[in-house]
C-alpha positions as protocol buffer text, in pm:
chain_id: "A"
residue {
  index: 1
  type: MET
  ca { x: 231 y: 403 z: -2522 }
}
residue {
  index: 2
  type: ARG
  ca { x: -124 y: 266 z: -2501 }
}
residue {
  index: 3
  type: MET
  ca { x: -477 y: 363 z: -2599 }
}
residue {
  index: 4
  type: ASN
  ca { x: -718 y: 483 z: -2330 }
}
residue {
  index: 5
  type: THR
  ca { x: -957 y: 222 z: -2200 }
}
residue {
  index: 6
  type: LEU
  ca { x: -1332 y: 246 z: -2227 }
}
residue {
  index: 7
  type: THR
  ca { x: -1331 y: 330 z: -1852 }
}
residue {
  index: 8
  type: ARG
  ca { x: -1123 y: 639 z: -1914 }
}
residue {
  index: 9
  type: ALA
  ca { x: -1362 y: 757 z: -2185 }
}
residue {
  index: 10
  type: ILE
  ca { x: -1662 y: 714 z: -1959 }
}
residue {
  index: 11
  type: VAL
  ca { x: -1495 y: 903 z: -1676 }
}
residue {
  index: 12
  type: ALA
  ca { x: -1393 y: 1187 z: -1913 }
}
residue {
  index: 13
  type: PHE
  ca { x: -1753 y: 1207 z: -2040 }
}
residue {
  index: 14
  type: ALA
  ca { x: -1888 y: 1221 z: -1680 }
}
residue {
  index: 15
  type: LEU
  ca { x: -1654 y: 1508 z: -1598 }
}
residue {
  index: 16
  type: ALA
  ca { x: -1784 y: 1706 z: -1895 }
}
residue {
  index: 17
  type: LEU
  ca { x: -2148 y: 1689 z: -1786 }
}
residue {
  index: 18
  type: PRO
  ca { x: -2314 y: 2004 z: -1649 }
}
residue {
  index: 19
  type: GLY
  ca { x: -2285 y: 2027 z: -1272 }
}
residue {
  index: 20
  type: ALA
  ca { x: -2002 y: 1778 z: -1254 }
}
residue {
  index: 21
  type: ALA
  ca { x: -1755 y: 2029 z: -1112 }
}
residue {
  index: 22
  type: ILE
  ca { x: -1996 y: 2117 z: -829 }
}
residue {
  index: 23
  type: ALA
  ca { x: -2037 y: 1750 z: -736 }
}
residue {
  index: 24
  type: THR
  ca { x: -1662 y: 1694 z: -727 }
}
residue {
  index: 25
  type: VAL
  ca { x: -1592 y: 1915 z: -428 }
}
residue {
  index: 26
  type: VAL
  ca { x: -1823 y: 1725 z: -195 }
}
residue {
  index: 27
  type: ALA
  ca { x: -1661 y: 1387 z: -141 }
}
residue {
  index: 28
  type: ALA
  ca { x: -1440 y: 1121 z: -289 }
}
residue {
  index: 29
  type: PRO
  ca { x: -1583 y: 883 z: -551 }
}
residue {
  index: 30
  type: ALA
  ca { x: -1857 y: 649 z: -429 }
}
residue {
  index: 31
  type: ALA
  ca { x: -1798 y: 387 z: -700 }
}
residue {
  index: 32
  type: GLN
  ca { x: -1484 y: 210 z: -815 }
}
residue {
  index: 33
  type: ALA
  ca { x: -1361 y: 353 z: -1150 }
}
residue {
  index: 34
  type: ASP
  ca { x: -1131 y: 67 z: -1247 }
}
residue {
  index: 35
  type: GLY
  ca { x: -963 y: -248 z: -1118 }
}
residue {
  index: 36
  type: CYS
  ca { x: -669 y: -73 z: -948 }
}
residue {
  index: 37
  type: TYR
  ca { x: -763 y: 136 z: -643 }
}
residue {
  index: 38
  type: THR
  ca { x: -1063 y: 328 z: -515 }
}
residue {
  index: 39
  type: TRP
  ca { x: -1043 y: 625 z: -282 }
}
residue {
  index: 40
  type: GLN
  ca { x: -1328 y: 643 z: -28 }
}
residue {
  index: 41
  type: ARG
  ca { x: -1276 y: 985 z: 120 }
}
residue {
  index: 42
  type: THR
  ca { x: -1151 y: 1336 z: 42 }
}
residue {
  index: 43
  type: LEU
  ca { x: -787 y: 1379 z: 137 }
}
residue {
  index: 44
  type: SER
  ca { x: -625 y: 1699 z: 264 }
}
residue {
  index: 45
  type: GLN
  ca { x: -344 y: 1810 z: 490 }
}
residue {
  index: 46
  type: GLY
  ca { x: -340 y: 1616 z: 818 }
}
residue {
  index: 47
  type: ARG
  ca { x: -480 y: 1292 z: 678 }
}
residue {
  index: 48
  type: SER
  ca { x: -284 y: 975 z: 688 }
}
residue {
  index: 49
  type: GLY
  ca { x: -316 y: 620 z: 573 }
}
residue {
  index: 50
  type: ASP
  ca { x: -270 y: 384 z: 277 }
}
residue {
  index: 51
  type: ASP
  ca { x: -507 y: 596 z: 69 }
}
residue {
  index: 52
  type: VAL
  ca { x: -271 y: 896 z: 116 }
}
residue {
  index: 53
  type: ARG
  ca { x: 25 y: 670 z: 14 }
}
residue {
  index: 54
  type: GLN
  ca { x: -158 y: 561 z: -300 }
}
residue {
  index: 55
  type: LEU
  ca { x: -222 y: 927 z: -383 }
}
residue {
  index: 56
  type: GLN
  ca { x: 140 y: 1021 z: -324 }
}
residue {
  index: 57
  type: ILE
  ca { x: 259 y: 758 z: -574 }
}
residue {
  index: 58
  type: ARG
  ca { x: 44 y: 913 z: -839 }
}
residue {
  index: 59
  type: VAL
  ca { x: 129 y: 1282 z: -779 }
}
residue {
  index: 60
  type: ALA
  ca { x: 498 y: 1242 z: -690 }
}
residue {
  index: 61
  type: GLY
  ca { x: 587 y: 1350 z: -1042 }
}
residue {
  index: 62
  type: TRP
  ca { x: 458 y: 1695 z: -959 }
}
residue {
  index: 63
  type: ALA
  ca { x: 710 y: 1763 z: -684 }
}
residue {
  index: 64
  type: GLY
  ca { x: 835 y: 2096 z: -823 }
}
residue {
  index: 65
  type: ALA
  ca { x: 1188 y: 2223 z: -880 }
}
residue {
  index: 66
  type: GLY
  ca { x: 1438 y: 1988 z: -719 }
}
residue {
  index: 67
  type: GLY
  ca { x: 1187 y: 1840 z: -480 }
}
residue {
  index: 68
  type: ILE
  ca { x: 1054 y: 1496 z: -404 }
}
residue {
  index: 69
  type: VAL
  ca { x: 723 y: 1380 z: -256 }
}
residue {
  index: 70
  type: ARG
  ca { x: 791 y: 1132 z: 21 }
}
residue {
  index: 71
  type: VAL
  ca { x: 560 y: 832 z: -13 }
}
residue {
  index: 72
  type: ASP
  ca { x: 501 y: 787 z: 362 }
}
residue {
  index: 73
  type: GLY
  ca { x: 120 y: 793 z: 398 }
}
residue {
  index: 74
  type: ARG
  ca { x: 118 y: 1136 z: 563 }
}
residue {
  index: 75
  type: PHE
  ca { x: -45 y: 1425 z: 382 }
}
residue {
  index: 76
  type: GLY
  ca { x: 172 y: 1725 z: 452 }
}
residue {
  index: 77
  type: PRO
  ca { x: 260 y: 2045 z: 267 }
}
residue {
  index: 78
  type: GLU
  ca { x: 472 y: 1878 z: 0 }
}
residue {
  index: 79
  type: THR
  ca { x: 186 y: 1645 z: -91 }
}
residue {
  index: 80
  type: ALA
  ca { x: -61 y: 1931 z: -97 }
}
residue {
  index: 81
  type: ALA
  ca { x: 175 y: 2131 z: -330 }
}
residue {
  index: 82
  type: ALA
  ca { x: 209 y: 1829 z: -560 }
}
residue {
  index: 83
  type: VAL
  ca { x: -168 y: 1781 z: -573 }
}
residue {
  index: 84
  type: ARG
  ca { x: -211 y: 2147 z: -667 }
}
residue {
  index: 85
  type: ARG
  ca { x: 41 y: 2115 z: -951 }
}
residue {
  index: 86
  type: PHE
  ca { x: -129 y: 1795 z: -1067 }
}
residue {
  index: 87
  type: GLN
  ca { x: -466 y: 1965 z: -1062 }
}
residue {
  index: 88
  type: SER
  ca { x: -334 y: 2273 z: -1248 }
}
residue {
  index: 89
  type: ALA
  ca { x: -171 y: 2049 z: -1515 }
}
residue {
  index: 90
  type: TYR
  ca { x: -499 y: 1885 z: -1593 }
}
residue {
  index: 91
  type: GLY
  ca { x: -724 y: 2191 z: -1575 }
}
residue {
  index: 92
  type: LEU
  ca { x: -879 y: 2114 z: -1237 }
}
residue {
  index: 93
  type: ARG
  ca { x: -954 y: 2346 z: -949 }
}
residue {
  index: 94
  type: SER
  ca { x: -609 y: 2385 z: -790 }
}
residue {
  index: 95
  type: ASP
  ca { x: -673 y: 2374 z: -415 }
}
residue {
  index: 96
  type: GLY
  ca { x: -437 y: 2098 z: -296 }
}
residue {
  index: 97
  type: ILE
  ca { x: -738 y: 1889 z: -173 }
}
residue {
  index: 98
  type: ALA
  ca { x: -783 y: 1549 z: -336 }
}
residue {
  index: 99
  type: GLY
  ca { x: -1153 y: 1489 z: -387 }
}
residue {
  index: 100
  type: ARG
  ca { x: -1379 y: 1339 z: -646 }
}
residue {
  index: 101
  type: GLN
  ca { x: -1258 y: 1554 z: -934 }
}
residue {
  index: 102
  type: THR
  ca { x: -890 y: 1474 z: -866 }
}
residue {
  index: 103
  type: PHE
  ca { x: -952 y: 1106 z: -819 }
}
residue {
  index: 104
  type: ASN
  ca { x: -1160 y: 1084 z: -1133 }
}
residue {
  index: 105
  type: LYS
  ca { x: -868 y: 1233 z: -1330 }
}
residue {
  index: 106
  type: ILE
  ca { x: -635 y: 969 z: -1178 }
}
residue {
  index: 107
  type: TYR
  ca { x: -884 y: 695 z: -1272 }
}
residue {
  index: 108
  type: GLN
  ca { x: -886 y: 829 z: -1621 }
}
residue {
  index: 109
  type: LEU
  ca { x: -509 y: 817 z: -1638 }
}
residue {
  index: 110
  type: GLN
  ca { x: -446 y: 470 z: -1496 }
}
residue {
  index: 111
  type: ASP
  ca { x: -496 y: 112 z: -1614 }
}
residue {
  index: 112
  type: ASN
  ca { x: -629 y: -181 z: -1412 }
}
residue {
  index: 113
  type: ASP
  ca { x: -276 y: -278 z: -1311 }
}
residue {
  index: 114
  type: CYS
  ca { x: -221 y: 69 z: -1161 }
}
residue {
  index: 115
  type: THR
  ca { x: 26 y: 173 z: -1431 }
}
residue {
  index: 116
  type: PRO
  ca { x: -29 y: 519 z: -1587 }
}
residue {
  index: 117
  type: ALA
  ca { x: -183 y: 567 z: -1927 }
}
residue {
  index: 118
  type: HIS
  ca { x: 129 y: 593 z: -2135 }
}
residue {
  index: 119
  type: PHE
  ca { x: 374 y: 352 z: -1968 }
}
residue {
  index: 120
  type: SER
  ca { x: 366 y: -16 z: -1885 }
}
residue {
  index: 121
  type: TYR
  ca { x: 550 y: -279 z: -1676 }
}
residue {
  index: 122
  type: ARG
  ca { x: 664 y: -440 z: -2000 }
}
residue {
  index: 123
  type: GLU
  ca { x: 855 y: -125 z: -2092 }
}
residue {
  index: 124
  type: LEU
  ca { x: 1034 y: -117 z: -1757 }
}
residue {
  index: 125
  type: ASP
  ca { x: 1113 y: -483 z: -1701 }
}
residue {
  index: 126
  type: ASP
  ca { x: 1452 y: -659 z: -1763 }
}
residue {
  index: 127
  type: GLY
  ca { x: 1615 y: -454 z: -2029 }
}
residue {
  index: 128
  type: CYS
  ca { x: 1800 y: -742 z: -2194 }
}
residue {
  index: 129
  type: GLY
  ca { x: 1482 y: -902 z: -2327 }
}
residue {
  index: 130
  type: ARG
  ca { x: 1440 y: -1170 z: -2064 }
}
residue {
  index: 131
  type: GLY
  ca { x: 1158 y: -994 z: -1879 }
}
residue {
  index: 132
  type: GLY
  ca { x: 1073 y: -1023 z: -1510 }
}
residue {
  index: 133
  type: TRP
  ca { x: 1185 y: -837 z: -1194 }
}
residue {
  index: 134
  type: SER
  ca { x: 1432 y: -1086 z: -1039 }
}
residue {
  index: 135
  type: GLY
  ca { x: 1812 y: -1080 z: -1026 }
}
residue {
  index: 136
  type: GLY
  ca { x: 1863 y: -743 z: -862 }
}
residue {
  index: 137
  type: PRO
  ca { x: 1950 y: -654 z: -503 }
}
residue {
  index: 138
  type: LEU
  ca { x: 1582 y: -616 z: -402 }
}
residue {
  index: 139
  type: SER
  ca { x: 1293 y: -859 z: -404 }
}
residue {
  index: 140
  type: ALA
  ca { x: 1104 y: -887 z: -732 }
}
residue {
  index: 141
  type: ASP
  ca { x: 796 y: -730 z: -561 }
}
residue {
  index: 142
  type: ARG
  ca { x: 985 y: -430 z: -436 }
}
residue {
  index: 143
  type: THR
  ca { x: 1164 y: -377 z: -764 }
}
residue {
  index: 144
  type: ARG
  ca { x: 830 y: -384 z: -948 }
}
residue {
  index: 145
  type: ALA
  ca { x: 689 y: -139 z: -696 }
}
residue {
  index: 146
  type: ASN
  ca { x: 982 y: 96 z: -765 }
}
residue {
  index: 147
  type: ALA
  ca { x: 909 y: 70 z: -1138 }
}
residue {
  index: 148
  type: LEU
  ca { x: 550 y: 174 z: -1077 }
}
residue {
  index: 149
  type: ARG
  ca { x: 664 y: 486 z: -890 }
}
residue {
  index: 150
  type: ILE
  ca { x: 897 y: 596 z: -1165 }
}
residue {
  index: 151
  type: MET
  ca { x: 630 y: 533 z: -1426 }
}
residue {
  index: 152
  type: TRP
  ca { x: 398 y: 787 z: -1259 }
}
residue {
  index: 153
  type: LYS
  ca { x: 679 y: 1043 z: -1262 }
}
residue {
  index: 154
  type: LEU
  ca { x: 739 y: 968 z: -1626 }
}
residue {
  index: 155
  type: GLU
  ca { x: 366 y: 1031 z: -1688 }
}
residue {
  index: 156
  type: ALA
  ca { x: 402 y: 1378 z: -1527 }
}
residue {
  index: 157
  type: LEU
  ca { x: 714 y: 1453 z: -1726 }
}
residue {
  index: 158
  type: ARG
  ca { x: 536 y: 1351 z: -2051 }
}
residue {
  index: 159
  type: ARG
  ca { x: 245 y: 1581 z: -1963 }
}
residue {
  index: 160
  type: SER
  ca { x: 478 y: 1878 z: -1905 }
}
residue {
  index: 161
  type: LEU
  ca { x: 636 y: 1815 z: -2245 }
}
residue {
  index: 162
  type: GLY
  ca { x: 299 y: 1866 z: -2415 }
}
residue {
  index: 163
  type: ASP
  ca { x: 184 y: 1505 z: -2387 }
}
residue {
  index: 164
  type: GLN
  ca { x: 441 y: 1410 z: -2651 }
}
residue {
  index: 165
  type: PRO
  ca { x: 558 y: 1047 z: -2646 }
}
residue {
  index: 166
  type: LEU
  ca { x: 860 y: 944 z: -2437 }
}
residue {
  index: 167
  type: TYR
  ca { x: 1032 y: 613 z: -2516 }
}
residue {
  index: 168
  type: VAL
  ca { x: 1201 y: 400 z: -2248 }
}
residue {
  index: 169
  type: THR
  ca { x: 1512 y: 239 z: -2391 }
}
residue {
  index: 170
  type: SER
  ca { x: 1618 y: 78 z: -2065 }
}
residue {
  index: 171
  type: GLY
  ca { x: 1442 y: 22 z: -1732 }
}
residue {
  index: 172
  type: PHE
  ca { x: 1512 y: -243 z: -1473 }
}
residue {
  index: 173
  type: ARG
  ca { x: 1819 y: -451 z: -1528 }
}
residue {
  index: 174
  type: SER
  ca { x: 1906 y: -774 z: -1348 }
}
residue {
  index: 175
  type: GLY
  ca { x: 2265 y: -806 z: -1237 }
}
residue {
  index: 176
  type: SER
  ca { x: 2356 y: -1014 z: -1544 }
}
residue {
  index: 177
  type: CYS
  ca { x: 2185 y: -774 z: -1775 }
}
residue {
  index: 178
  type: ASN
  ca { x: 2357 y: -476 z: -1615 }
}
residue {
  index: 179
  type: ARG
  ca { x: 2699 y: -645 z: -1667 }
}
residue {
  index: 180
  type: GLN
  ca { x: 2604 y: -731 z: -2025 }
}
residue {
  index: 181
  type: VAL
  ca { x: 2533 y: -367 z: -2116 }
}
residue {
  index: 182
  type: GLY
  ca { x: 2828 y: -230 z: -1925 }
}
residue {
  index: 183
  type: GLY
  ca { x: 2621 y: -54 z: -1652 }
}
residue {
  index: 184
  type: ALA
  ca { x: 2773 y: 85 z: -1336 }
}
residue {
  index: 185
  type: SER
  ca { x: 2805 y: -162 z: -1057 }
}
residue {
  index: 186
  type: ASP
  ca { x: 2580 y: 61 z: -837 }
}
residue {
  index: 187
  type: SER
  ca { x: 2337 y: 149 z: -1117 }
}
residue {
  index: 188
  type: GLN
  ca { x: 1990 y: 256 z: -1014 }
}
residue {
  index: 189
  type: HIS
  ca { x: 1859 y: 37 z: -1297 }
}
residue {
  index: 190
  type: LEU
  ca { x: 1933 y: -259 z: -1061 }
}
residue {
  index: 191
  type: TYR
  ca { x: 1664 y: -135 z: -824 }
}
residue {
  index: 192
  type: GLY
  ca { x: 1392 y: -67 z: -1086 }
}
residue {
  index: 193
  type: ASN
  ca { x: 1450 y: 300 z: -991 }
}
residue {
  index: 194
  type: ALA
  ca { x: 1570 y: 430 z: -1330 }
}
residue {
  index: 195
  type: ALA
  ca { x: 1467 y: 481 z: -1696 }
}
residue {
  index: 196
  type: ASP
  ca { x: 1659 y: 588 z: -1999 }
}
residue {
  index: 197
  type: LEU
  ca { x: 1450 y: 812 z: -2226 }
}
residue {
  index: 198
  type: THR
  ca { x: 1438 y: 932 z: -2583 }
}
residue {
  index: 199
  type: SER
  ca { x: 1183 y: 1126 z: -2786 }
}
residue {
  index: 200
  type: ARG
  ca { x: 1103 y: 1184 z: -3151 }
}
residue {
  index: 201
  type: THR
  ca { x: 938 y: 1525 z: -3085 }
}
residue {
  index: 202
  type: ARG
  ca { x: 1141 y: 1675 z: -2799 }
}
residue {
  index: 203
  type: SER
  ca { x: 1516 y: 1720 z: -2773 }
}
residue {
  index: 204
  type: LEU
  ca { x: 1717 y: 1539 z: -2509 }
}
residue {
  index: 205
  type: CYS
  ca { x: 1790 y: 1879 z: -2348 }
}
residue {
  index: 206
  type: GLN
  ca { x: 1419 y: 1957 z: -2326 }
}
residue {
  index: 207
  type: ILE
  ca { x: 1370 y: 1630 z: -2145 }
}
residue {
  index: 208
  type: ALA
  ca { x: 1663 y: 1678 z: -1910 }
}
residue {
  index: 209
  type: ARG
  ca { x: 1556 y: 2033 z: -1819 }
}
residue {
  index: 210
  type: ALA
  ca { x: 1191 y: 1940 z: -1764 }
}
residue {
  index: 211
  type: ALA
  ca { x: 1294 y: 1640 z: -1545 }
}
residue {
  index: 212
  type: ARG
  ca { x: 1420 y: 1882 z: -1278 }
}
residue {
  index: 213
  type: GLU
  ca { x: 1056 y: 1966 z: -1198 }
}
residue {
  index: 214
  type: HIS
  ca { x: 924 y: 1613 z: -1165 }
}
residue {
  index: 215
  type: GLY
  ca { x: 1082 y: 1450 z: -867 }
}
residue {
  index: 216
  type: PHE
  ca { x: 1388 y: 1284 z: -1025 }
}
residue {
  index: 217
  type: SER
  ca { x: 1693 y: 1301 z: -803 }
}
residue {
  index: 218
  type: GLY
  ca { x: 1919 y: 1148 z: -1068 }
}
residue {
  index: 219
  type: ILE
  ca { x: 1935 y: 1309 z: -1411 }
}
residue {
  index: 220
  type: TYR
  ca { x: 2212 y: 1241 z: -1670 }
}
residue {
  index: 221
  type: GLY
  ca { x: 2206 y: 1361 z: -2027 }
}
residue {
  index: 222
  type: PRO
  ca { x: 2403 y: 1519 z: -2311 }
}
residue {
  index: 223
  type: GLY
  ca { x: 2755 y: 1610 z: -2210 }
}
residue {
  index: 224
  type: TYR
  ca { x: 2772 y: 1347 z: -1938 }
}
residue {
  index: 225
  type: PRO
  ca { x: 2987 y: 1045 z: -2045 }
}
residue {
  index: 226
  type: GLY
  ca { x: 2781 y: 783 z: -2225 }
}
residue {
  index: 227
  type: HIS
  ca { x: 2459 y: 984 z: -2224 }
}
residue {
  index: 228
  type: ASP
  ca { x: 2459 y: 1176 z: -2551 }
}
residue {
  index: 229
  type: SER
  ca { x: 2196 y: 945 z: -2700 }
}
residue {
  index: 230
  type: HIS
  ca { x: 1946 y: 942 z: -2413 }
}
residue {
  index: 231
  type: VAL
  ca { x: 1847 y: 1102 z: -2084 }
}
residue {
  index: 232
  type: HIS
  ca { x: 1873 y: 887 z: -1763 }
}
residue {
  index: 233
  type: VAL
  ca { x: 1638 y: 964 z: -1480 }
}
residue {
  index: 234
  type: ASP
  ca { x: 1618 y: 793 z: -1146 }
}
residue {
  index: 235
  type: LEU
  ca { x: 1483 y: 803 z: -787 }
}
residue {
  index: 236
  type: ARG
  ca { x: 1806 y: 759 z: -592 }
}
residue {
  index: 237
  type: ARG
  ca { x: 1696 y: 977 z: -304 }
}
residue {
  index: 238
  type: GLU
  ca { x: 1407 y: 735 z: -246 }
}
residue {
  index: 239
  type: ASN
  ca { x: 1623 y: 423 z: -252 }
}
residue {
  index: 240
  type: ASN
  ca { x: 1728 y: 351 z: 107 }
}
residue {
  index: 241
  type: ASP
  ca { x: 1914 y: 34 z: 9 }
}
residue {
  index: 242
  type: ASP
  ca { x: 2172 y: 218 z: -198 }
}
residue {
  index: 243
  type: ARG
  ca { x: 2474 y: 418 z: -82 }
}
residue {
  index: 244
  type: THR
  ca { x: 2365 y: 706 z: -305 }
}
residue {
  index: 245
  type: ALA
  ca { x: 2043 y: 750 z: -103 }
}
residue {
  index: 246
  type: ASN
  ca { x: 1954 y: 1108 z: 2 }
}
residue {
  index: 247
  type: ARG
  ca { x: 2178 y: 1258 z: -271 }
}
residue {
  index: 248
  type: THR
  ca { x: 2077 y: 1450 z: -576 }
}
residue {
  index: 249
  type: SER
  ca { x: 2297 y: 1402 z: -881 }
}
residue {
  index: 250
  type: TRP
  ca { x: 2220 y: 1593 z: -1199 }
}
residue {
  index: 251
  type: SER
  ca { x: 2463 y: 1627 z: -1486 }
}
residue {
  index: 252
  type: ALA
  ca { x: 2370 y: 1716 z: -1846 }
}
residue {
  index: 253
  type: PRO
  ca { x: 2635 y: 1986 z: -1918 }
}
residue {
  index: 254
  type: ASP
  ca { x: 2534 y: 2046 z: -2275 }
}
residue {
  index: 255
  type: CYS
  ca { x: 2187 y: 2130 z: -2151 }
}
residue {
  index: 256
  type: GLY
  ca { x: 2288 y: 2359 z: -1862 }
}
residue {
  index: 257
  type: VAL
  ca { x: 2169 y: 2101 z: -1614 }
}
residue {
  index: 258
  type: GLY
  ca { x: 2398 y: 2055 z: -1309 }
}
residue {
  index: 259
  type: ALA
  ca { x: 2387 y: 1964 z: -942 }
}
residue {
  index: 260
  type: GLY
  ca { x: 2352 y: 2323 z: -836 }
}
residue {
  index: 261
  type: ASP
  ca { x: 2036 y: 2391 z: -1046 }
}
């Protein structure tokens, strides 16, 4: 978990100025807020392009109960719904249209490497202490991209739990690391698609239940074999290289979380 940058503080101050809310509904930001990505136009249903895709990565954690937001560069109803939930979660006007106010909040939340405020690549890289993104079934670049996507969902989950810290005990695992820790041969950790979580302020069951609202298609927690000490979340429905693609698998029996929820 990291401290906010000076950039975030400046953006937050700007949003608090009188008249700022009026200006936000007109257009997307005119100036770059940080070193990651700058949106140049307001986005709404019917838009398409890489700017939509970049938005989808950042709001995918607000997919709603059992849903996912497809990162396909097309702004449809599921993206609009996720934008509305994101806006509501941060006290913005909830209209499903991504304009200056929405982008400013994203700029405030992200670091220059595009990771969200409270998670880092270092937390999600090779879980056996060697670091890096190689040694799995995907290229290092794609594995790292998957890790970025799950981090933004973790940021949404953290927000819904009252902005209380979540700790990643295992993220990406290379093949050798996965064997070392006794992971499943088809583990989502191999793809950079998964994270194991604990908290000092929220119970594991609170985490597992909340995860159902934030775009995780794999959830395993208390009551599932080997998961009484952490909650596993993953993006298996978004991983087209894995035979578990397009399936939702939730199991935390001690928390009342199951596949039919």
